[in-house]
Coordinates of C-alpha atoms (C1' of nucleotides) in Angstrom, one line a residue:
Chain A
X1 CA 2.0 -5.4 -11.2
X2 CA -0.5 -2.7 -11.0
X3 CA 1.7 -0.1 -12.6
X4 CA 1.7 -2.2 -15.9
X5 CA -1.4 -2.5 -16.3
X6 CA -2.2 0.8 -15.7
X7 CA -0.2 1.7 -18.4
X8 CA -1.8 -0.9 -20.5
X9 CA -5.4 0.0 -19.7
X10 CA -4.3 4.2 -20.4
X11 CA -2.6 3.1 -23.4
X12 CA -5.6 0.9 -24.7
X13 CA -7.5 4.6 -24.8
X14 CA -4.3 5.4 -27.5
X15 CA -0.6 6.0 -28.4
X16 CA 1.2 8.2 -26.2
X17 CA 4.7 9.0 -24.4
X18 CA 5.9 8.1 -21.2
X19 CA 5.5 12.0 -20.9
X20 CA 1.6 11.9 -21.3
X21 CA 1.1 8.8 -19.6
X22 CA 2.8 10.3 -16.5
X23 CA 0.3 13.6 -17.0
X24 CA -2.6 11.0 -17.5
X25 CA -1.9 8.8 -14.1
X26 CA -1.8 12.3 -12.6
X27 CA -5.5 13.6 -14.0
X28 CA -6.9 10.8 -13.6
X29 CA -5.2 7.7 -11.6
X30 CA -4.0 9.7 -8.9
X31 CA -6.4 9.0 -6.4
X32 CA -6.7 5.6 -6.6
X33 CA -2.9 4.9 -8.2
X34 CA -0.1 7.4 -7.8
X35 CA 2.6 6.9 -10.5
X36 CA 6.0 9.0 -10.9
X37 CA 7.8 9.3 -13.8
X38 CA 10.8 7.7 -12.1
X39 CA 8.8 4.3 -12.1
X40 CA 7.2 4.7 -15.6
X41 CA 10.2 5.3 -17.6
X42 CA 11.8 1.3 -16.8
X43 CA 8.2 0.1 -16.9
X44 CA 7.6 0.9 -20.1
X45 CA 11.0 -0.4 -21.3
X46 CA 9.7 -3.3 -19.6
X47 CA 6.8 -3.7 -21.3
X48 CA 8.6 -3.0 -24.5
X49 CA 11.0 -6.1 -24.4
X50 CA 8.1 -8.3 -23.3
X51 CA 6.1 -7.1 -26.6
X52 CA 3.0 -6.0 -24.7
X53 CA 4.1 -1.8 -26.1
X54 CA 6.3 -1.0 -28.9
X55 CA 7.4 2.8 -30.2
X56 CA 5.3 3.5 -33.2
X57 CA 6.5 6.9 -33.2
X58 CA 9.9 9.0 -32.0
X59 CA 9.8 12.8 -32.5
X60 CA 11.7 15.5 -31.4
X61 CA 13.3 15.9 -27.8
X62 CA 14.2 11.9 -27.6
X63 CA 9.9 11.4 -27.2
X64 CA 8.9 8.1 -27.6
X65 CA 5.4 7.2 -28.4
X66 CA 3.9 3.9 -27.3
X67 CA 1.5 1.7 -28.7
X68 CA -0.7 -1.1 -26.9
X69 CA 0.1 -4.4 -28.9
X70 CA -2.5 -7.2 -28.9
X71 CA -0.3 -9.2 -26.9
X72 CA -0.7 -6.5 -24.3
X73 CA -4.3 -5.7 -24.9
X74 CA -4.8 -9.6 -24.2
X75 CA -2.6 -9.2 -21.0
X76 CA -5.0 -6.2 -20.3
X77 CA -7.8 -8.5 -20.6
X78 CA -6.7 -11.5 -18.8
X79 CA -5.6 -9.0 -15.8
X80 CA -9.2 -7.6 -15.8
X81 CA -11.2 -11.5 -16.4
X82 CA -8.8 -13.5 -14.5
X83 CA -6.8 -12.4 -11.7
X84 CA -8.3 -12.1 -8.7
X85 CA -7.5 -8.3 -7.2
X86 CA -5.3 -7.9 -4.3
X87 CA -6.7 -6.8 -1.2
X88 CA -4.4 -5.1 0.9
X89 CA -6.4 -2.6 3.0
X90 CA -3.0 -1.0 4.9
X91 CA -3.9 1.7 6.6
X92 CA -1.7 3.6 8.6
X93 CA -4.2 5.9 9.8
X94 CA -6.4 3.4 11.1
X95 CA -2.6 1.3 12.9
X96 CA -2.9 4.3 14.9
X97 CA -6.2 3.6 16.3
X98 CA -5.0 0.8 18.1
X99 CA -2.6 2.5 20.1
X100 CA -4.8 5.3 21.0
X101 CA -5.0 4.1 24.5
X102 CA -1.4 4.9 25.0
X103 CA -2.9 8.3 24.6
X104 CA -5.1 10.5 27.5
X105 CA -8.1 10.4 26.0
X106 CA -8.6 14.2 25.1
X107 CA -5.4 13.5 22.7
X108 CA -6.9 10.7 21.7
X109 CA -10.1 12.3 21.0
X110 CA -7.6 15.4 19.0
X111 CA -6.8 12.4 16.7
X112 CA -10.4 11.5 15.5
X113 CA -11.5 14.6 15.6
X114 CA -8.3 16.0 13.0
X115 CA -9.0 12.3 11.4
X116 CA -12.8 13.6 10.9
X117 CA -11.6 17.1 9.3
X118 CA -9.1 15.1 7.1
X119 CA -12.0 12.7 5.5
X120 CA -13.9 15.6 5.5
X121 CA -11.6 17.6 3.0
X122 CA -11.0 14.4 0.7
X123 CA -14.6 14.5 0.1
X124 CA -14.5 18.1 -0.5
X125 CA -11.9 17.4 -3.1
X126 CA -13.5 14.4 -4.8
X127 CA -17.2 16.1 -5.1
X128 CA -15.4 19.0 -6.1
X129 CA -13.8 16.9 -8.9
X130 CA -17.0 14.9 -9.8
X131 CA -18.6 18.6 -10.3
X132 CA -16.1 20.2 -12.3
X133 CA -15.2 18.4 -14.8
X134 CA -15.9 17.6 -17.7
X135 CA -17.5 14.7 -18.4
X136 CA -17.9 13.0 -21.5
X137 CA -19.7 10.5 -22.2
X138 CA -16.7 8.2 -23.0
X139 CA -16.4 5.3 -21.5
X140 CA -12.9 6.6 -19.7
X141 CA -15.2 9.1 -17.9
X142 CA -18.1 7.3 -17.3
X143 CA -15.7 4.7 -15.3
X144 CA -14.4 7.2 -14.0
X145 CA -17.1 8.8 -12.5
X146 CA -17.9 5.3 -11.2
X147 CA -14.7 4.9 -9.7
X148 CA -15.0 8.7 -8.0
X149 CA -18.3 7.7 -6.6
X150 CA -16.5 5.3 -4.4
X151 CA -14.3 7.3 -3.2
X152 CA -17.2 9.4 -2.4
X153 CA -19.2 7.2 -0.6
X154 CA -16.2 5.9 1.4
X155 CA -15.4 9.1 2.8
X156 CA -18.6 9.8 3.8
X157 CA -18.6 6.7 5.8
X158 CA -15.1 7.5 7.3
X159 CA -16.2 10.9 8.2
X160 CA -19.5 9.1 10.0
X161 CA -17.4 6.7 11.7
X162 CA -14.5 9.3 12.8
X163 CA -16.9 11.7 14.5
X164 CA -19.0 8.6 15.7
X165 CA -15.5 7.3 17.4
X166 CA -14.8 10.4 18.6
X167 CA -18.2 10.7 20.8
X168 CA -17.4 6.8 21.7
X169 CA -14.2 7.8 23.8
X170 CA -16.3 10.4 25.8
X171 CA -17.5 10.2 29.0
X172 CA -16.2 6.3 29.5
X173 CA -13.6 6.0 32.2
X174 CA -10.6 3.5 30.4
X175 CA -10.9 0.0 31.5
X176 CA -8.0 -2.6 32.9
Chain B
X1 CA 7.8 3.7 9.5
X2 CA 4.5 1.8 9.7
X3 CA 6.1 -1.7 10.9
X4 CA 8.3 0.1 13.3
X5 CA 5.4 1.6 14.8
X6 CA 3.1 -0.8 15.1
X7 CA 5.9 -3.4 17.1
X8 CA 6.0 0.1 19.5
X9 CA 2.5 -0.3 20.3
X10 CA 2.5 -3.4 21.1
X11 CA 5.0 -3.7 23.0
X12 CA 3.6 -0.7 25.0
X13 CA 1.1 -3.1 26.1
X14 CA 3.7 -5.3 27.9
X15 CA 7.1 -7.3 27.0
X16 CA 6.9 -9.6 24.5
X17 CA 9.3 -11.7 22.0
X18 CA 9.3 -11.5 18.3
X19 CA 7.2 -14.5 18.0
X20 CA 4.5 -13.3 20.3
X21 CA 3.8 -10.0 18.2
X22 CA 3.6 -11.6 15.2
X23 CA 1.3 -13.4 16.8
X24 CA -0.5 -10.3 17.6
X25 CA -0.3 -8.7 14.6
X26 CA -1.9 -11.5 12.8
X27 CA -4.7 -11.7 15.4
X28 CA -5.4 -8.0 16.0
X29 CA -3.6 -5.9 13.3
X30 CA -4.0 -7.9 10.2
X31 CA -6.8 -6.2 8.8
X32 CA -5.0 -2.6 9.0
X33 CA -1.6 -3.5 8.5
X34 CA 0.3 -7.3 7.8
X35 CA 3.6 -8.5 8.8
X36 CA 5.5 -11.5 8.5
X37 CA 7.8 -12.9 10.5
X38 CA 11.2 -12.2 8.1
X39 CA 9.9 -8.5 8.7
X40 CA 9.8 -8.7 12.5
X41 CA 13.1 -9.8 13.4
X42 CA 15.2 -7.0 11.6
X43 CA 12.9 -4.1 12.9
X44 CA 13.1 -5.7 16.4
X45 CA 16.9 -5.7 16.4
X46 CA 17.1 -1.8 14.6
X47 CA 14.4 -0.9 17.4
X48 CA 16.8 -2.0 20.1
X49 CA 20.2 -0.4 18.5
X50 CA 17.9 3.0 18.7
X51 CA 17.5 2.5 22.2
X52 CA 13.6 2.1 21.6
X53 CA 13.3 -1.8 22.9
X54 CA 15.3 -3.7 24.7
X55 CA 15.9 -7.0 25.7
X56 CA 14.5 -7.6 29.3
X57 CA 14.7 -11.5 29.5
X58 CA 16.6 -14.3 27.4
X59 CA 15.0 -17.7 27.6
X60 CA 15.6 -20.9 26.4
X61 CA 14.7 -21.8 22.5
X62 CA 16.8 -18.3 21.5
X63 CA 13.6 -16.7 22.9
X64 CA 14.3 -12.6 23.2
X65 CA 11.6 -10.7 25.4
X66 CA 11.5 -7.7 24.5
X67 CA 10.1 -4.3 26.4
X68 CA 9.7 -1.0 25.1
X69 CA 12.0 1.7 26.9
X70 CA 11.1 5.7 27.8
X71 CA 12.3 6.6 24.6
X72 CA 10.1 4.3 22.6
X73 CA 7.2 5.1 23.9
X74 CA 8.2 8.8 23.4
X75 CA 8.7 8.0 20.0
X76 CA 5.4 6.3 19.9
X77 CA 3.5 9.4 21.1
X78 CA 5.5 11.6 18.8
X79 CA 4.2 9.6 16.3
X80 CA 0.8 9.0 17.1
X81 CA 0.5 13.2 17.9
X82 CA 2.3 15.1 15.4
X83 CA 3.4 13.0 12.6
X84 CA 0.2 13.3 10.3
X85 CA -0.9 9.8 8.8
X86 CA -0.1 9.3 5.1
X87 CA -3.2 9.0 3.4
X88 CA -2.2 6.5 0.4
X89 CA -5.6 5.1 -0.6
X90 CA -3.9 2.9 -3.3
X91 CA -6.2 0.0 -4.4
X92 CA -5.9 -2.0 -7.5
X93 CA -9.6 -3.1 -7.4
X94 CA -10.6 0.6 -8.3
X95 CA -7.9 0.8 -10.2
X96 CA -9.3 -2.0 -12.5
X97 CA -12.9 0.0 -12.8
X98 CA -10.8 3.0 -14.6
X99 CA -10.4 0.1 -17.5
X100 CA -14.1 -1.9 -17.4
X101 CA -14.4 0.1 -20.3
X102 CA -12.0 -1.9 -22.3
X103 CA -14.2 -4.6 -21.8
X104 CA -18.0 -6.2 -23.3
X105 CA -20.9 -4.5 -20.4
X106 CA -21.3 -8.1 -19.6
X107 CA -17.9 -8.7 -18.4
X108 CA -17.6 -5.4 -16.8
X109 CA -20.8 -5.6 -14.5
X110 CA -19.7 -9.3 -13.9
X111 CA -16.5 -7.4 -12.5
X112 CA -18.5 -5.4 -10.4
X113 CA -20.8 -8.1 -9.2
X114 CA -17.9 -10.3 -8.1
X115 CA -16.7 -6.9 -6.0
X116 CA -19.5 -6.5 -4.6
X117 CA -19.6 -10.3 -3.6
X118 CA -16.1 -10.0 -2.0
X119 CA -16.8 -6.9 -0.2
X120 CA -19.6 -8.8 1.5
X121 CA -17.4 -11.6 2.0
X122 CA -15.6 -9.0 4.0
X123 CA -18.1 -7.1 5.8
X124 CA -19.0 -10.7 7.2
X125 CA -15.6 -11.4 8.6
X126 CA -15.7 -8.4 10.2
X127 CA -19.3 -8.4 11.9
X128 CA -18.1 -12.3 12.8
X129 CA -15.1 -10.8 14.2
X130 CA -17.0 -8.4 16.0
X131 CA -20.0 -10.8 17.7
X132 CA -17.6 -13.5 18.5
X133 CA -14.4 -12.4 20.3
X134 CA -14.2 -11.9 23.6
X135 CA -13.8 -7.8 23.9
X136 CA -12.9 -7.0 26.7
X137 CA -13.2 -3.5 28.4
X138 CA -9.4 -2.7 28.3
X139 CA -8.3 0.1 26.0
X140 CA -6.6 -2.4 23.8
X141 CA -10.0 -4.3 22.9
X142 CA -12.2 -0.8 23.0
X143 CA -9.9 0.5 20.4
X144 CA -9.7 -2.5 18.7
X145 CA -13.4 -2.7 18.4
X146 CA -13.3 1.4 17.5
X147 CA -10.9 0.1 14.4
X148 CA -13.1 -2.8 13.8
X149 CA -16.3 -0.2 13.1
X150 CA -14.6 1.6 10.8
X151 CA -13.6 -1.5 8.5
X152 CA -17.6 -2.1 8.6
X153 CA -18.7 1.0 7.5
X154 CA -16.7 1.3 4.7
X155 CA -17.5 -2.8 3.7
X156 CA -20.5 -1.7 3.7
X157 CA -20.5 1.4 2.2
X158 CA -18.5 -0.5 -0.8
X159 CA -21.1 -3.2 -1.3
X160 CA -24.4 -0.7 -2.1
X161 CA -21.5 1.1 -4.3
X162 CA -20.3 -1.9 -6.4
X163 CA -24.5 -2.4 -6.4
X164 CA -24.9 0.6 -7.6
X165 CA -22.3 0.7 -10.3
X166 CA -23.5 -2.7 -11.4
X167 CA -26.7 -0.7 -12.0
X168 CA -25.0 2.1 -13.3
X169 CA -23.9 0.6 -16.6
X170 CA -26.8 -1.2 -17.4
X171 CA -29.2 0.2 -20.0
X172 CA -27.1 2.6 -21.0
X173 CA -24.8 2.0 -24.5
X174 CA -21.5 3.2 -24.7
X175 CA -20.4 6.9 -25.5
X176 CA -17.4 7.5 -27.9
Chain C
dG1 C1' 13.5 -40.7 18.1
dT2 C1' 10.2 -38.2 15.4
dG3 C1' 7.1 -34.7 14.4
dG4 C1' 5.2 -30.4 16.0
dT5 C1' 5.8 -26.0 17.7
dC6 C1' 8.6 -22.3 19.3
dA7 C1' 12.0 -19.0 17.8
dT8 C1' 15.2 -16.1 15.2
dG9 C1' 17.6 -15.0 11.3
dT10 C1' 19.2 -14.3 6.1
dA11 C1' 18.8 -13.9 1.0
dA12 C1' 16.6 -12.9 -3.3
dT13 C1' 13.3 -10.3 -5.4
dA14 C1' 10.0 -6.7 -6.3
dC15 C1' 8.1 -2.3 -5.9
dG16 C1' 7.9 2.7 -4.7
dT17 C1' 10.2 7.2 -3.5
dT18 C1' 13.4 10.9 -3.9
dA19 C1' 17.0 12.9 -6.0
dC20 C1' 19.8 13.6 -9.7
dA21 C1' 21.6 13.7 -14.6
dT22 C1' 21.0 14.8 -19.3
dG23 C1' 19.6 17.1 -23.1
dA24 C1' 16.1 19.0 -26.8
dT25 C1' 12.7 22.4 -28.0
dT26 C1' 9.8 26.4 -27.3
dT27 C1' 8.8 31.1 -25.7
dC28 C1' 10.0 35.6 -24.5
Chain D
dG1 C1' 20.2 33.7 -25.0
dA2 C1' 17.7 32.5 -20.7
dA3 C1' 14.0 30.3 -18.7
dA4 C1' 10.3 27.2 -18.9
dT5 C1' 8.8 23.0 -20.5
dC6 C1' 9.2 18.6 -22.7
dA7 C1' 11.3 14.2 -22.3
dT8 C1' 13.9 10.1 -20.8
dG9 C1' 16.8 7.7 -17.9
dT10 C1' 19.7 6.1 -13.6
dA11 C1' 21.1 5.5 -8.7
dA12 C1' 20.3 5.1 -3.8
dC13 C1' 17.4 3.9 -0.4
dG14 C1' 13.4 2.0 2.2
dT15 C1' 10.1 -1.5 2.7
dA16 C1' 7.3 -5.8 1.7
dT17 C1' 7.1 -10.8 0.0
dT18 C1' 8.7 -15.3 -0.4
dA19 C1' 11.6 -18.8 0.5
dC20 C1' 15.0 -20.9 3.0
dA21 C1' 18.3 -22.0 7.1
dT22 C1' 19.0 -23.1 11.7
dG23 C1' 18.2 -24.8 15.9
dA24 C1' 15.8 -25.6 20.7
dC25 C1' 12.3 -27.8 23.3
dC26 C1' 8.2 -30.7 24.0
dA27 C1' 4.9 -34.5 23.6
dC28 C1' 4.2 -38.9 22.2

DNA sequence: GTGGTCATGTAATACGTTACATGATTTC
DNA sequence: GAAATCATGTAACGTATTACATGACCAC
């Protein structure tokens, strides 16, 4: 149920279309909740038959604009207070470490060593984005610099860890 | 493909029935990637119309062993070598920081303080997990334990975060 | 013979992705 | 008037979760 209330929470900052919501998962959310428009559109209708959203506006080009509700800022709320967040840590890349012993270990070594660069280039991103843009002092951005920072700090560790792995399959025979 | 991959290699490891790998999924793979046991028995039987498993023994109790042919482990290797990892960092716990704003400071650096708890919570499994199995030296266990280290680093990189952000929103009143 | 564990399978539901369909408005 | 952009919606498909169904074998 993460979708609604990501559109909750972006539409407790305001009105807006399923349009600009779509634009506003993908400035924002995208890194920590990817959205496509296919998804939003039902959502939203969703949300609009359970009273959490209703259209306070239609304009031109069939554009619907949506309004949080109190019911839905109170389902906002209880979301945020109450319910305990799922942790699902899946990680594909990190499936494949398992099986790196099907591998000889100078692939296997490849693997962390691309895994290393790949970390490496998310952080690039992510500093790049916590030092070019620009931040208000909103409370959107400053949580959102917050939630940046742990991206930040996680790939940091993940770059550490790759190129520490990577020196960890070296010069050790494979046991039984 | 994840699910599909992951009963590969296992199975690489030597024959086993669907009961036995959900077995070891839950005692080795859980923290990277879940299954249950409704999953397990319709991948099996797609793996072995693809060629990629087969039956090698029936026993009593409807019991299938299954073993992993040339061509799944060649699909296994394709995987693990050229298919590059999908990087979907989803996770609704940062998700929620994007909208601590919507919130009193209070509530919002109770938010954090309870992640922070949880992440230690974590990072405790994990160091137990690590000081108290038996590892062994074969390449299953060392990469296990290679997987393991990376789950720690980023617990622990996630707890002085979720400290920090907790710090982070003290003191400071909220912008526009 | 009863309860526990071994063992596989199906069905309903939910969520996410990709692709497609449709049409209005603006810009050149 | 053609192309780009705005704007919403549907359909097909793949995958994960939960719950349920079925039955064999073992230990007591």
């Amino acid at each position: 149920m993460s979708l609604r209330h990501g559109l909750l929470g972006l539409l407790a900052d305001g009105p807006a279309s399923g349009y600009d919501l779509l634009r506003r998962f993908d400035n924002s959310l995208v890194n920590v909740w990817p959205a496509s428009q296919s998804q939003l559109s039902p959502e939203l209708n969703k949300l609009a038959r359970d009273g959490r959203v209703e259209v306070v506006e239609e304009g031109g080009r069939h554009r619907k604009t949506y309004g949080i509700t109190e019911a839905g800022r109170a389902e906002l709320r209880h979301w945020l207070v109450e319910v305990p967040p799922v942790r699902a840590p899946r990680s594909e890349a990190l499936l494949r470490v398992f099986f790196l012993r099907t591998l000889d270990p100078d692939e296997a070594r490849g693997y962390l060593r691309k895994e290393a660069a790949a970390y490496r280039g998310w952080l690039d991103h992510l500093e790049q984005l916590r030092d070019e843009l620009p931040w208000s002092d909103s409370g959107f951005d400053r949580f959102g610099r917050i939630a940046l920072e742990s991206g930040i700090r996680t790939a940091a560790a993940l770059i550490e860890w790759a190129e520490w792995a990577e020196h960890e399959t070296e010069h050790r025979p494979a046991g039984p």
